[in-house]
Structures are given as structure tokens and as C-alpha cells.
XYZ file of C-alpha atoms in Angstrom:
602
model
C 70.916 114.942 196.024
C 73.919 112.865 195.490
C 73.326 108.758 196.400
C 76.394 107.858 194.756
C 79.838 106.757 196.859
C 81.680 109.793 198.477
C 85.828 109.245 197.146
C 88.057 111.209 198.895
C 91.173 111.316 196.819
C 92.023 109.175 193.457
C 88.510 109.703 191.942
C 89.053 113.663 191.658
C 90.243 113.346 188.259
C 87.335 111.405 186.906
C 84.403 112.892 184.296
C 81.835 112.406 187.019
C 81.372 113.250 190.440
C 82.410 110.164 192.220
C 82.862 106.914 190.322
C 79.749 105.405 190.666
C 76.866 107.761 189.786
C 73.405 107.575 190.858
C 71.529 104.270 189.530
C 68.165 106.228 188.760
C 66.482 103.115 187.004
C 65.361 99.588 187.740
C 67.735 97.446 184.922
C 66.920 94.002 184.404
C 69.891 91.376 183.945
C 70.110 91.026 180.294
C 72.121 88.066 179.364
C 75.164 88.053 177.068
C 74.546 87.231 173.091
C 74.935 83.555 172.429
C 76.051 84.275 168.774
C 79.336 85.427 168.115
C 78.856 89.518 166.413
C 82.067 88.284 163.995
C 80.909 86.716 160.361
C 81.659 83.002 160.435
C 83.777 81.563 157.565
C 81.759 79.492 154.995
C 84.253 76.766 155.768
C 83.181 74.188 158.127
C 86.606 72.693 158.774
C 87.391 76.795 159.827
C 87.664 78.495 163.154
C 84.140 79.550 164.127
C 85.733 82.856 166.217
C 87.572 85.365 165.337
C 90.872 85.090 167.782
C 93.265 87.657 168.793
C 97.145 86.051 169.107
C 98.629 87.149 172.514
C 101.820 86.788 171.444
C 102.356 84.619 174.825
C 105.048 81.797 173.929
C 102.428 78.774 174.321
C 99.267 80.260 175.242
C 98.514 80.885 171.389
C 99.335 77.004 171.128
C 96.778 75.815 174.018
C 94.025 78.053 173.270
C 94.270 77.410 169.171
C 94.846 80.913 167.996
C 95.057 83.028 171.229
C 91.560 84.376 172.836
C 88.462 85.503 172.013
C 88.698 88.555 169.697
C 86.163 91.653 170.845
C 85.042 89.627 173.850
C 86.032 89.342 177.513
C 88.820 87.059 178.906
C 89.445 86.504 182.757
C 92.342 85.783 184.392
C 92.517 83.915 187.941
C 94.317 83.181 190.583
C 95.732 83.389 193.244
C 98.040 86.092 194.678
C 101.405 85.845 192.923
C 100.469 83.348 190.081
C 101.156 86.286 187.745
C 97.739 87.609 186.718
C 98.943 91.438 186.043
C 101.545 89.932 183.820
C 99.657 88.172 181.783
C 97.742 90.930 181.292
C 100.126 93.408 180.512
C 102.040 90.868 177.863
C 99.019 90.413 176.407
C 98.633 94.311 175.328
C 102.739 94.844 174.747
C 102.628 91.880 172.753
C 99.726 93.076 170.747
C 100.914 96.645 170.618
C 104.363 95.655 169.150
C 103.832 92.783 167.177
C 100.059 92.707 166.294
C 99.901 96.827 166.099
C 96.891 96.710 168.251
C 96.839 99.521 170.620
C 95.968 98.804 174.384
C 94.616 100.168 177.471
C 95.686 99.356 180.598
C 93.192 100.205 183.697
C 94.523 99.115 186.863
C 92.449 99.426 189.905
C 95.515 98.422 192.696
C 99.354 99.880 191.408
C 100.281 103.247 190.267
C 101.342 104.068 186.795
C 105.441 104.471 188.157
C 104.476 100.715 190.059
C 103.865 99.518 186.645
C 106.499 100.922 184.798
C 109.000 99.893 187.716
C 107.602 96.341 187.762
C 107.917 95.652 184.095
C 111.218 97.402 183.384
C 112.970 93.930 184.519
C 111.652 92.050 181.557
C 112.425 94.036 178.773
C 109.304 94.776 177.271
C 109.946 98.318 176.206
C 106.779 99.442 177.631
C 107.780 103.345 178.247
C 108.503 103.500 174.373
C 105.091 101.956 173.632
C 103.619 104.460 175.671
C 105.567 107.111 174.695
C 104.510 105.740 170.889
C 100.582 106.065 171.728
C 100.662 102.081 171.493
C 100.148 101.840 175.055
C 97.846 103.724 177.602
C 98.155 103.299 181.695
C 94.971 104.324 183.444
C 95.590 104.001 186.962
C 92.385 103.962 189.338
C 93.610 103.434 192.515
C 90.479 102.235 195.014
C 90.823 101.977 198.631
C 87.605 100.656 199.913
C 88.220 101.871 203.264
C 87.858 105.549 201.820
C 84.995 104.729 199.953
C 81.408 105.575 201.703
C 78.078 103.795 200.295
C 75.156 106.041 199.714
C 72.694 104.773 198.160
C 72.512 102.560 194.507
C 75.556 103.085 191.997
C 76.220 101.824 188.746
C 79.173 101.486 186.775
C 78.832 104.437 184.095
C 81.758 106.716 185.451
C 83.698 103.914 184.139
C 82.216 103.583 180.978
C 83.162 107.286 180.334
C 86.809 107.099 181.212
C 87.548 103.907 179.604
C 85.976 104.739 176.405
C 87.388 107.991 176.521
C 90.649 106.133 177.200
C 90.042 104.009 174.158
C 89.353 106.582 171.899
C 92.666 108.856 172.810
C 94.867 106.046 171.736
C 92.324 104.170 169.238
C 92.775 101.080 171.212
C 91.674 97.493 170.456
C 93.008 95.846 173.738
C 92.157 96.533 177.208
C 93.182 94.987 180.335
C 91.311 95.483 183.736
C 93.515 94.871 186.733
C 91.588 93.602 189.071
C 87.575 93.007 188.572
C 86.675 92.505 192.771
C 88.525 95.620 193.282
C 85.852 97.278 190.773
C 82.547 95.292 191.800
C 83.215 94.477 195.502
C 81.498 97.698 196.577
C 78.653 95.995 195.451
C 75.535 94.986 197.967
C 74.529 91.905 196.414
C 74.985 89.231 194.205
C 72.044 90.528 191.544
C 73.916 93.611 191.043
C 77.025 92.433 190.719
C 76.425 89.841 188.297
C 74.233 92.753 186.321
C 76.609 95.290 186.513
C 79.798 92.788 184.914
C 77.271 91.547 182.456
C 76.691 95.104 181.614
C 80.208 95.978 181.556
C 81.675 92.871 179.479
C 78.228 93.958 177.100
C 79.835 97.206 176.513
C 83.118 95.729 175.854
C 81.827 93.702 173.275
C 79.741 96.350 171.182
C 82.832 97.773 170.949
C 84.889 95.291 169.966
C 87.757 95.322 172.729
C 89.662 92.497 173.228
C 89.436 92.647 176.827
C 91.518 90.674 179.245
C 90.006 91.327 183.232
C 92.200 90.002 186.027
C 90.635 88.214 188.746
C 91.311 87.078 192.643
C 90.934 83.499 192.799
C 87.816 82.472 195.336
C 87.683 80.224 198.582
C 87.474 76.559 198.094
C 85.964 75.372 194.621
C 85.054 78.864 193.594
C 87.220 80.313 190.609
C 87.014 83.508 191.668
C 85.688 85.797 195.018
C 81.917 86.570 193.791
C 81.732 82.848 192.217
C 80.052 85.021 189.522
C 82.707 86.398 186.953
C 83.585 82.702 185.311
C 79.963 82.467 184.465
C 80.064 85.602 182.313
C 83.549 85.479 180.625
C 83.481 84.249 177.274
C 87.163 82.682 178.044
C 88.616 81.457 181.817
C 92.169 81.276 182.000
C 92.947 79.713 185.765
C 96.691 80.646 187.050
C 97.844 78.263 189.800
C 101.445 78.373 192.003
C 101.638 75.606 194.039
C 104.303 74.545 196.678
C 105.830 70.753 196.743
C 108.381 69.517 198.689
C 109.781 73.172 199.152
C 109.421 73.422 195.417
C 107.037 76.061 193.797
C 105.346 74.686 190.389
C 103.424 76.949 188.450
C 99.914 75.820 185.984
C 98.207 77.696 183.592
C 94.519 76.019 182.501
C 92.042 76.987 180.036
C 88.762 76.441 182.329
C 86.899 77.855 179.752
C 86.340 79.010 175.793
C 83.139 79.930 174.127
C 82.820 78.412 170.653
C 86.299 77.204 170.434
C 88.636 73.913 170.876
C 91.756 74.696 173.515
C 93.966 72.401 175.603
C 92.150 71.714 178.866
C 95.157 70.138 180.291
C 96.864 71.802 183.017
C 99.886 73.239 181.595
C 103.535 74.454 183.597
C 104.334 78.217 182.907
C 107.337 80.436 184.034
C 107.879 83.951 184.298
C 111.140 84.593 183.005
C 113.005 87.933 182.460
C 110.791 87.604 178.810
C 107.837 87.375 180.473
C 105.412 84.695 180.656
C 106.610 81.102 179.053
C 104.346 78.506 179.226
C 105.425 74.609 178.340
C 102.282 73.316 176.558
C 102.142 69.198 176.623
C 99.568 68.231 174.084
C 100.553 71.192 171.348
C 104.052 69.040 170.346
C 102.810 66.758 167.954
C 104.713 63.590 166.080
C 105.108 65.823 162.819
C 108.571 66.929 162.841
C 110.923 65.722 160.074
C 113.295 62.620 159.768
C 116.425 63.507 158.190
C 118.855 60.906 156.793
C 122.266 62.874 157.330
C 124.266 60.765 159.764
C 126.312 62.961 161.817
C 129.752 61.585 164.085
C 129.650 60.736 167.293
C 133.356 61.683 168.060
C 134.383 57.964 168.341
C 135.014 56.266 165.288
C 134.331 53.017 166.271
C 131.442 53.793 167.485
C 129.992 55.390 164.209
C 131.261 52.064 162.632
C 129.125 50.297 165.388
C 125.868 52.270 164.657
C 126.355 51.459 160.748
C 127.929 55.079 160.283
C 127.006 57.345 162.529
C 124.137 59.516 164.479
C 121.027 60.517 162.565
C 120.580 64.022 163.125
C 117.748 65.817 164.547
C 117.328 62.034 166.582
C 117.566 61.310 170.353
C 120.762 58.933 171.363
C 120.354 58.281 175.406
C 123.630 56.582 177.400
C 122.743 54.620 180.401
C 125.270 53.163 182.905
C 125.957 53.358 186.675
C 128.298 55.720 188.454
C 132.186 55.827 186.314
C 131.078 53.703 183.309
C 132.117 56.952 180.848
C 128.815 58.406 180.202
C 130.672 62.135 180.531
C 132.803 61.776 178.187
C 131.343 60.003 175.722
C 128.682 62.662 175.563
C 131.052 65.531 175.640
C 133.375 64.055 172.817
C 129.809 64.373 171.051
C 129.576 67.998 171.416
C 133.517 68.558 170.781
C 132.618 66.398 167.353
C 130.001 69.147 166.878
C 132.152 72.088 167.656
C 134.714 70.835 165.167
C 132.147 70.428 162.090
C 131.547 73.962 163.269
C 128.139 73.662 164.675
C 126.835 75.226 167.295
C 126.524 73.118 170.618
C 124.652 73.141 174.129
C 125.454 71.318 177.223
C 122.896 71.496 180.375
C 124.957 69.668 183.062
C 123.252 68.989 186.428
C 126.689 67.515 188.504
C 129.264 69.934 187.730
C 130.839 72.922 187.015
C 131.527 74.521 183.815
C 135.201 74.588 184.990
C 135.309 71.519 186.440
C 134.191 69.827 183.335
C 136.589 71.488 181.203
C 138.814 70.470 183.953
C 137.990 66.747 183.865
C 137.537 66.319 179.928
C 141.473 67.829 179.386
C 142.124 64.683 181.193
C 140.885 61.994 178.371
C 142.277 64.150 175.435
C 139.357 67.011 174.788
C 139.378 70.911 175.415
C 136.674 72.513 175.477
C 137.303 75.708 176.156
C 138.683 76.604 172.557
C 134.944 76.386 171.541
C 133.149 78.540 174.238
C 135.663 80.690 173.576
C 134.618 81.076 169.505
C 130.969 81.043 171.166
C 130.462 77.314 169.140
C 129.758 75.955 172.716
C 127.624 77.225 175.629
C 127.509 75.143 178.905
C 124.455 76.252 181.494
C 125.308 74.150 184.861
C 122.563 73.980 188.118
C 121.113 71.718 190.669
C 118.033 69.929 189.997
C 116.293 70.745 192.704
C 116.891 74.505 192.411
C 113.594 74.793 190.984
C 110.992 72.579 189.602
C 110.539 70.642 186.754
C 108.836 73.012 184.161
C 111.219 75.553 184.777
C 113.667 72.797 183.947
C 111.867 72.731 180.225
C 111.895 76.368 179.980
C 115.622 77.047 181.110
C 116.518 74.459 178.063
C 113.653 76.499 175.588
C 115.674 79.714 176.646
C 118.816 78.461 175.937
C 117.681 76.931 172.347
C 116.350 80.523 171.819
C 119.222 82.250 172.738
C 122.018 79.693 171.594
C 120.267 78.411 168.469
C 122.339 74.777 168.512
C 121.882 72.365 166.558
C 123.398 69.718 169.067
C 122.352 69.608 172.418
C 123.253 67.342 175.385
C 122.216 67.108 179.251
C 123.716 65.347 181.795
C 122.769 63.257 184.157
C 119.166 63.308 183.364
C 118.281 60.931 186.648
C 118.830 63.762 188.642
C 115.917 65.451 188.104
C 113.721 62.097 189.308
C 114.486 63.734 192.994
C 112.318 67.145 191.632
C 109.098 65.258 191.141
C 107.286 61.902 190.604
C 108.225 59.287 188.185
C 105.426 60.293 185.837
C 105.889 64.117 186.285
C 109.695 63.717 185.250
C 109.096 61.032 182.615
C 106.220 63.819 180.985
C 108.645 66.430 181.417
C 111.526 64.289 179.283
C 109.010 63.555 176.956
C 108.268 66.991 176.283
C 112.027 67.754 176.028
C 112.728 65.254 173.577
C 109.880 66.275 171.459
C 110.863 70.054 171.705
C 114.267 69.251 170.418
C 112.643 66.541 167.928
C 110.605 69.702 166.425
C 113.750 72.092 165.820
C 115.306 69.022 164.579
C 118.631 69.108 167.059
C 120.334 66.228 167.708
C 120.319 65.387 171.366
C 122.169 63.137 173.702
C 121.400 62.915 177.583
C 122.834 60.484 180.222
C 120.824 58.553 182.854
C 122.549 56.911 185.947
C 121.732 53.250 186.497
C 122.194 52.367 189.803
C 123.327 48.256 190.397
C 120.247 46.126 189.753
C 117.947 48.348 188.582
C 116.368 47.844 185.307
C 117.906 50.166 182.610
C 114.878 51.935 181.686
C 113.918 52.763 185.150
C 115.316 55.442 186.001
C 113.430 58.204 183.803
C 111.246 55.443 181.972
C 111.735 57.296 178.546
C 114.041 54.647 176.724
C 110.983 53.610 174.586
C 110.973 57.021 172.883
C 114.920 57.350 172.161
C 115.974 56.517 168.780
C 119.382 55.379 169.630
C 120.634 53.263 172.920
C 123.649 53.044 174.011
C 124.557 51.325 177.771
C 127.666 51.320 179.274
C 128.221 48.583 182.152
C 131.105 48.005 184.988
C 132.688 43.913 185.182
C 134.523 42.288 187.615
C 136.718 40.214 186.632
C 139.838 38.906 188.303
C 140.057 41.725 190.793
C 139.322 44.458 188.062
C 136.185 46.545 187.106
C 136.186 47.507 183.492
C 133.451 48.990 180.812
C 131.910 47.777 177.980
C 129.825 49.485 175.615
C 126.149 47.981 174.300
C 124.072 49.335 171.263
C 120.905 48.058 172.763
C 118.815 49.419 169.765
C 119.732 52.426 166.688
C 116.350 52.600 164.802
C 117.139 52.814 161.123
C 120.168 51.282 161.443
C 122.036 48.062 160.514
C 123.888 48.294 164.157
C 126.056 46.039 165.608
C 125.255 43.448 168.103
C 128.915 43.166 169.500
C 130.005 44.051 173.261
C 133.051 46.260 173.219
C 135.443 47.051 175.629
C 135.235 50.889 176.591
C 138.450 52.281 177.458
C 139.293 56.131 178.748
C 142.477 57.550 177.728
C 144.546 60.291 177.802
C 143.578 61.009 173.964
C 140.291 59.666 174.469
C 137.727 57.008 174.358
C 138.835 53.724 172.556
C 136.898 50.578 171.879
C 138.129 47.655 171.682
C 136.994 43.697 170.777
C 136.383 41.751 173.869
C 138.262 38.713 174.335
C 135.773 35.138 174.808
C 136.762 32.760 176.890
C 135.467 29.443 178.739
C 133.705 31.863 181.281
C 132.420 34.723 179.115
C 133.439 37.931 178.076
C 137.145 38.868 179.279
C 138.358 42.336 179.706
C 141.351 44.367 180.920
C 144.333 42.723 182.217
C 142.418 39.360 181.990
C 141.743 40.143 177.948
C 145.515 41.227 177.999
C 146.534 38.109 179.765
C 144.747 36.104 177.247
C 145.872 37.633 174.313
C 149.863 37.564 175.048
C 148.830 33.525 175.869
C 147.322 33.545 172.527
C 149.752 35.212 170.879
C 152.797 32.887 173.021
C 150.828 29.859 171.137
C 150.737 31.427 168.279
C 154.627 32.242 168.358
C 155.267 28.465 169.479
C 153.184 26.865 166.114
C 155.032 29.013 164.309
C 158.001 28.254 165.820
C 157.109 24.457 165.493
C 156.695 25.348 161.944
C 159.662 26.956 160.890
C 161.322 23.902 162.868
C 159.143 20.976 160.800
C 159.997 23.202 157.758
C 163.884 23.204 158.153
C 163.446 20.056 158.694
C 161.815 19.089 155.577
C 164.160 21.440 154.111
C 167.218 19.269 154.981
C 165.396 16.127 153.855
C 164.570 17.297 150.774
C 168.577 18.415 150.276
C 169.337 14.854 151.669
C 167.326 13.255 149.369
C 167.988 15.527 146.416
C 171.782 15.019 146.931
C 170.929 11.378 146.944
C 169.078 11.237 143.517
C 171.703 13.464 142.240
C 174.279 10.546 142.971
C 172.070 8.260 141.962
C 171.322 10.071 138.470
C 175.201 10.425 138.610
C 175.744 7.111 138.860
C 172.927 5.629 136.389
C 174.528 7.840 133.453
C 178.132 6.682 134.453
C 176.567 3.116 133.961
C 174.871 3.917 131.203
C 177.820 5.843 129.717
C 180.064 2.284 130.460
C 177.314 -0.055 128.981
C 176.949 2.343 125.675
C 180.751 2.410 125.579
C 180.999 -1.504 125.885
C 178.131 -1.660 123.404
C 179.983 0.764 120.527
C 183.012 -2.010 121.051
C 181.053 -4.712 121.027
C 179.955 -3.548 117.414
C 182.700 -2.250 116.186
C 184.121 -5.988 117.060
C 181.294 -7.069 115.672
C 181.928 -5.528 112.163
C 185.356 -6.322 112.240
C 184.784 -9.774 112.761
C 182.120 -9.394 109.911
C 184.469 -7.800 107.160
C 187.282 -10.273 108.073
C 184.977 -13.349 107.082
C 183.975 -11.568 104.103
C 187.445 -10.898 102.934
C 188.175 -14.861 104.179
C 184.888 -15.823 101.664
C 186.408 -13.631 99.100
C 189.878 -14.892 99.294
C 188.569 -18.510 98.922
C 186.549 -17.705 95.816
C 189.672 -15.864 94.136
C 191.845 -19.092 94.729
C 188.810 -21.367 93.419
């Protein structure tokens, strides 16, 4: 006589009659081994479990290796939170890159379903199968055709999975979903015997086994409140709905004889598949490099002692018009021209309008998209929610590979989520970029009054600082330009004046005056009344000095007659003095002829 359940259509194909044969014999609940059937390394510092790497882009980082090798994993949540996926990534990934073969035994969608569903993400799965890498067991249950009968166990499954297994020499096996398999079940004693029997047999046979689950009503992980209990790993799958934005959260409720992440973590499924944004796996470890890179203003690399240090964060603060733009696109076109790659994320406008707006103060970007040097990705904050923020800038490092990246208008994104939710997110951007060592620049609106840091409350973690303010002065608002801090830097302390043109940026020094800092026409105004002063000394100078000029001629004409005249005196008085003697001697030799006359006659 036949107890077991009567199947009307899918379970024709199965070994047994029926899926569930007839349980002829009383089986006590035998609980699962508490010491791991995999050697433990001598090492205590080493992992005490033997892990198998899913491959998953962040779930290998979280759970410190990937899961449980040879033991059973389960996968909640609710409907739509992406349990099948995971599932399925986690045999394609170990089928292509691991070259572990998989079995997939899905208890709700057809094998066509599957292939349909998973041709969107490029995962190559009908080669795998085609390849013997991959095996789709489909076992479609409708309870309503199913008829209880008496006791059943689960050995009809055994059978075809292992025979499954065995066709395709499989290490990997995903069950899709477990309360589809036990929920025929009468009570809670069987159920919890019949999964502790079933995750036994998985692990004598050393299948990494990843079972999906439905998550359960109010604290309860999942329906039966059972199945967490007897996985050796819990992965919980969570998509939530705030302010008309859907979030999605992977956690790690559970992992026998291992560390893992127990933080809630943000995930997306992306045309790749699952992408989950871990929080606590970025460490401080990345390198510090000194190259100094140009920030496409000059003066400005003079100002920050020579320029940008690569791989480093610079953020630019000011309110609405202060330049923050351009500054950070002349940045990128600095980039392009070095001939490095470049990103720009911009959250306020257009690719064409940008390139629009930048042709205006002396740039063109559009030479460098077109050589493929630049890639701009524009969208509205609130198109989506803040992790898929983080992954949309992960994809486009992936797919880009810059090694200078900027986004715009950061403050935007304070309107997807709280102040501590966007400031985590921004953290985890700058450290992602920080780890591939890109330089980045991003812009933050400052709206009048607020403090400078408020906006995204990350300032503490940028290495460089640079604000841009509006002043009013005389009827005018201009910009100036602060370096608030440059770590590593001799920077300077100066304001400057921060002026767009049509070839670009300029800074300029800022004029001082009685009342402070003077800019635009007031700085002009000053300086042509600085340099009329300056004209007039000099002009009061060259007068004084043609003055002195014809003073000096005066008085040099005057000791010229005066010389003039002392040697025509002095020429008269030598003259009279040579007559004087010859007189002299005259009158001499004629008394000594009279003496010698008189002596003759004598």
C-alpha cells in the first residue's frame, strides 16, 4: 500500500513513485556535528574552516573568504530581495571562475524561466550548461496538487539530487526554495528532522550548498522559524521602501566557526549581478603617493605648494555661482591633457549642457570623450537610493578604469537619506577611490550661514580644502578662493580673488584696505588710485630732480666762473710776481756793477 503523497504531474519523471516515499521507521532527530569534517591548519592565527569564494563582489569581503565549504548556507528574505540570484551567482561564479561544478534544484520556475531570467545579466549560463559546469533540476511543486497520505520522508530527493550531482560531478548546489520542499510537512518535529537530515547528507558529501529561504512573520527569519537554527551560515536579504525610495541590505545573521561583518550592508543587483557595498571591509591601508599632479590653474598649484597629491581627496565648498563647476572640470580637462583617463558623476546637469557651459570659460570637453579619455555619467539623486549611488560610481571605476574622478554637487544626495546615512555613504566613496589610489575632487553647496562642513559632514576626512565664497562690496558680489587646509603641504594662507573668464579661471591678489579685503571694481578702483599716486610721486620726482638738475648747472656754471676767475687772478699775481723779480735782479746786477765800478776807480 502506498502512504506516500499522490503528484499528479511534475513528479512523473522522478526515480520513485511520488516524491516522498513511505517513512517506514521511527528516526530520532540527530543533531548536526559540532566539529568541522575539514582538517584544521596547525596555525592558530589561520582560518579554522575551509571556505568556498562566491565570487560575489563584496560578499567574499564580509564573510572573510566566502561561505562555509561542504556545509549548508541559507538565504532569506523576503519576496524580491533577490534570493534566487544569489543563488544562482553563487554556482556561475564558482563554475567559471572557481571550476566547481553546480547543481541547481529549483522547486518554483522552470528551467526556460531560469534561463530567460538570467540572460539579462550576462552570466553565460546556457554555455555553462551546455559545458557540463552547470546543471538545472527543475521540481516544480504545486501544493494544491499534492494529496497527504500518510508519513513521507525526503529520500526521493536524496536520489535525484545525488544522481544530479554525480552526472555533472558537482561541488555546488543551490536549493530554490526550502518551504516549498518541507511545507508539506505536519509538524514542527518532522520538519526540523527531515532539514537536519537533509543538510546531514549534504555535508557527508561535501556540497557546498546554498538553500533559499522565504523570510517569516514578525521576528522570525524564516516561515518554519526552524531553518536558521540548522544552517551552518544565515545570510538575511532585506528591500526596504523610504520615502518612495527602495534600499536594499544584505546581513550575515549567522557563521559557524568563523569571523564575518555583522553589519548590515547595501547591495544592488545590477546587469552583473549581485554588488554589494561592504562598510567595514575598506580599511586605512591604501598607499600615499608623493607625485603632485595639476590642478588646471596654475596659481592654484602655486597656492597648494605645487600641486594635488594624487590618489588624495580635494573637496570645493561654496554657495550657489561661487565657481565650484569649473574649477572641478578644469581638473579633469588637466587630466585629459596629461592623457589620463577621467570620470565625472554630475548630479545638476546634462552631459551637453556642461560641455555647453564649460566652452563658455575657455574649456572643451568634448575633444576628450571623443578619444574616450573622459566619460561623464549624469542623474538625479533621488532616482534611486544611496547605495546604488556607491555602486553606479564602483561600475563606472570598473568599466572606465580612471585615474581621476570628480562628482558634482555632492549636497544633493543629503535629500536621498539622513545626514549620517549620506555622510557613511561619502565615507565609503572616498575610501573606495582612496584604495585604487584615484585622485578625486567633489563639490558641496554651502548654502548662506551654514557652517562649511555641514552639508555632508565629511570635510574632516578630505585631504585638501578648498572654499570658494561670494562678497558684497560696493554694489558687487565677487569670489574669492580659501585653502582652508592641504595636508602635506606648505599651502598658502592668502585669500585670492577668483575670477571666470572666457579662457578660464584666474586668481588674483586681493586688494586691503581700511575696511578689509577689496575686490572687483572696488580692487580696480583702488589700484588705478594707487597707481594715480604712484604716477604723481613720480611725477613730483622727476620735477624735484630737474630741479636739482638746474641747480646743480647753476651752481656748476658758477664755480666754473669762479675757478675762471681765481686762475685769471692767479695768472695776474704770478705775472706781477715774475716782474717784480726780474726788477728785482735788475736792480741787483746794477748795484753790483755800481760796487764794481767804484772799486775799479779806487
Amino acid at each position: 500500500m502506498n502512504t506516500g503523497l499522490e503528484v499528479r504531474h511534475s513528479w512523473a519523471e522522478w526515480p520513485l513513485t511520488g516524491f516522498f516515499s513511505k517513512l517506514i521507521r521511527c528516526r530520532a532527530l540527530q543533531p548536526p556535528p559540532l566539529i568541522s569534517p575539514f582538517p584544521l591548519s596547525e596555525d592558530a592565527t589561520a582560518p579554522r574552516l575551509h571556505k568556498a569564494p562566491t565570487g560575489i563582489d563584496g560578499v567574499d569581503a564580509i564573510t572573510r573568504g566566502g561561505l562555509p565549504r561542504g556545509r549548508p548556507t541559507l538565504v532569506t528574505g523576503g519576496a524580491g530581495s533577490g534570493k534566487t540570484l544569489f543563488a544562482m551567482e553563487f554556482l556561475v561564479k564558482g563554475a567559471r571562475d572557481y571550476g566547481e561544478a553546480g547543481v541547481m534544484l529549483s522547486f518554483e520556475e522552470s528551467r526556460q524561466n531560469i534561463l530567460e531570467n538570467m540572460a539579462s545579466l550576462g552570466f553565460g549560463l546556457p554555455a555553462l550548461i551546455e559545458a557540463g559546469q552547470i546543471l538545472i533540476e527543475p521540481c516544480l511543486i504545486q501544493p494544491s496538487e499534492m494529496v497527504q497520505a500518510g508519513s513521507f520522508d525526503l529520500d526521493g530527493l536524496f536520489l535525484r539530487l545525488e544522481r544530479a550531482v554525480e552526472r555533472i560531478g558537482a561541488q555546488r548546489v543551490a536549493i530554490d526554495t526550502i518551504e516549498l520542499l518541507v511545507g508539506a510537512f505536519g509538524d514542527d518535529f518532522t520538519v526540523r528532522s527531515e532539514l537536519d537530515r537533509l543538510f546531514s547528507w549534504l555535508k557527508e558529501r561535501q556540497l557546498t550548498t546554498v538553500l533559499t529561504g522565504e523570510r517569516g512573520r514578525g521576528d522570525s527569519l524564516t516561515r518554519f522559524g526552524l531553518e536558521e537554527y540548522v544552517s551552518d551560515c544565515v545570510v538575511v536579504l532585506d528591500h526596504r521602501v523610504a520615502n518612495q525610495i527602495s534600499t536594499r541590505r544584505l546581513r550575515v545573521m549567522k557563521y559557524r566557526g568563523s569571523e564575518h561583518g555583522t553589519n548590515e550592508y547595501p547591495f544592488l543587483i545590477t546587469e552583473r549581478g549581485f554588488l554589494v557595498l561592504p562598510i567595514t571591509s575598506l580599511g586605512l591601508e591604501y598607499e600615499a603617493s608623493n607625485e603632485l599632479v595639476s590642478s588646471g590653474v596654475a596659481r592654484l598649484d602655486h597656492m597648494l605648494g605645487g600641486g594635488i597629491y594624487r590618489g588624495s581627496t580635494v573637496l570645493i565648498s561654496g554657495s550657489a555661482g561661487t565657481g565650484k563647476t569649473t574649477l572641478a572640470n578644469y581638473f579633469l580637462d588637466a587630466a585629459c591633457r596629461r592623457g589620463e583617463r577621467a570620470l565625472l558623476m554630475s548630479f545638476e546637469e546634462s552631459p551637453a549642457q556642461l560641455i555647453r557651459n564649460m566652452r563658455s570659460v575657455g574649456v572643451d570637453l568634448q575633444p576628450w570623450i571623443t578619444a574616450g579619455l573622459l566619460r561623464i555619467a549624469c542623474h538625479r539623486p533621488t532616482s534611486f537610493g544611496l547605495e546604488e549611488h556607491l555602486g553606479r560610481l564602483e561600475q563606472q571605476l570598473v568599466d572606465h578604469q580612471p585615474t581621476v574622478a570628480v562628482i558634482d554637487a555632492m549636497a544633493s544626495v543629503a535629500h536621498v537619506g539622513a545626514n549620517d546615512e549620506v555622510a557613511a555613504m561619502v565615507t565609503r566613496e572616498i575610501d573606495l577611490l582612496k584604495s585604487r589610489q584615484i585622485t578625486f575632487m567633489f563639490t558641496t553647496l554651502i548654502q548662506p550661514g551654514m557652517e562649511a562642513s555641514s552639508a555632508i559632514g565629511v570635510s574632516s576626512l578630505t585631504d585638501t580644502w578648498l572654499e570658494l565664497r561670494n562678497v558684497e562690496h560696493d554694489g558687487e558680489r565677487n569670489r574669492l578662493l580659501y585653502v582652508i587646509k592641504s595636508r602635506g603641504m606648505a599651502h598658502s594662507n592668502q585669500v585670492r580673488e577668483f575670477l571666470l573668464t572666457d579662457q578660464g579661471p584666474e586668481l588674483l591678489d586681493v586688494e586691503v584696505g581700511p575696511l578689509g579685503v577689496i575686490t572687483g571694481s572696488g580692487r580696480q578702483i583702488e589700484q588705478a588710485r594707487r597707481a594715480a599716486t604712484i604716477a604723481s610721486r613720480d611725477a613730483d620726482i622727476e620735477r624735484r630732480r630737474r630741479t636739482l638738475s638746474s641747480r646743480r648747472a647753476a651752481v656748476e656754471a658758477q664755480i666754473l666762473a669762479l675757478q675762471t676767475e681765481i686762475e685769471s687772478e692767479t695768472a695776474d699775481f704770478e705775472a706781477e710776481l715774475r716782474d717784480e723779480q726780474q726788477r728785482e735782479s735788475a736792480l741787483q746786477a746794477n748795484n753790483a756793477s755800481v760796487v764794481q765800478k767804484r772799486e775799479e776807480r779806487a
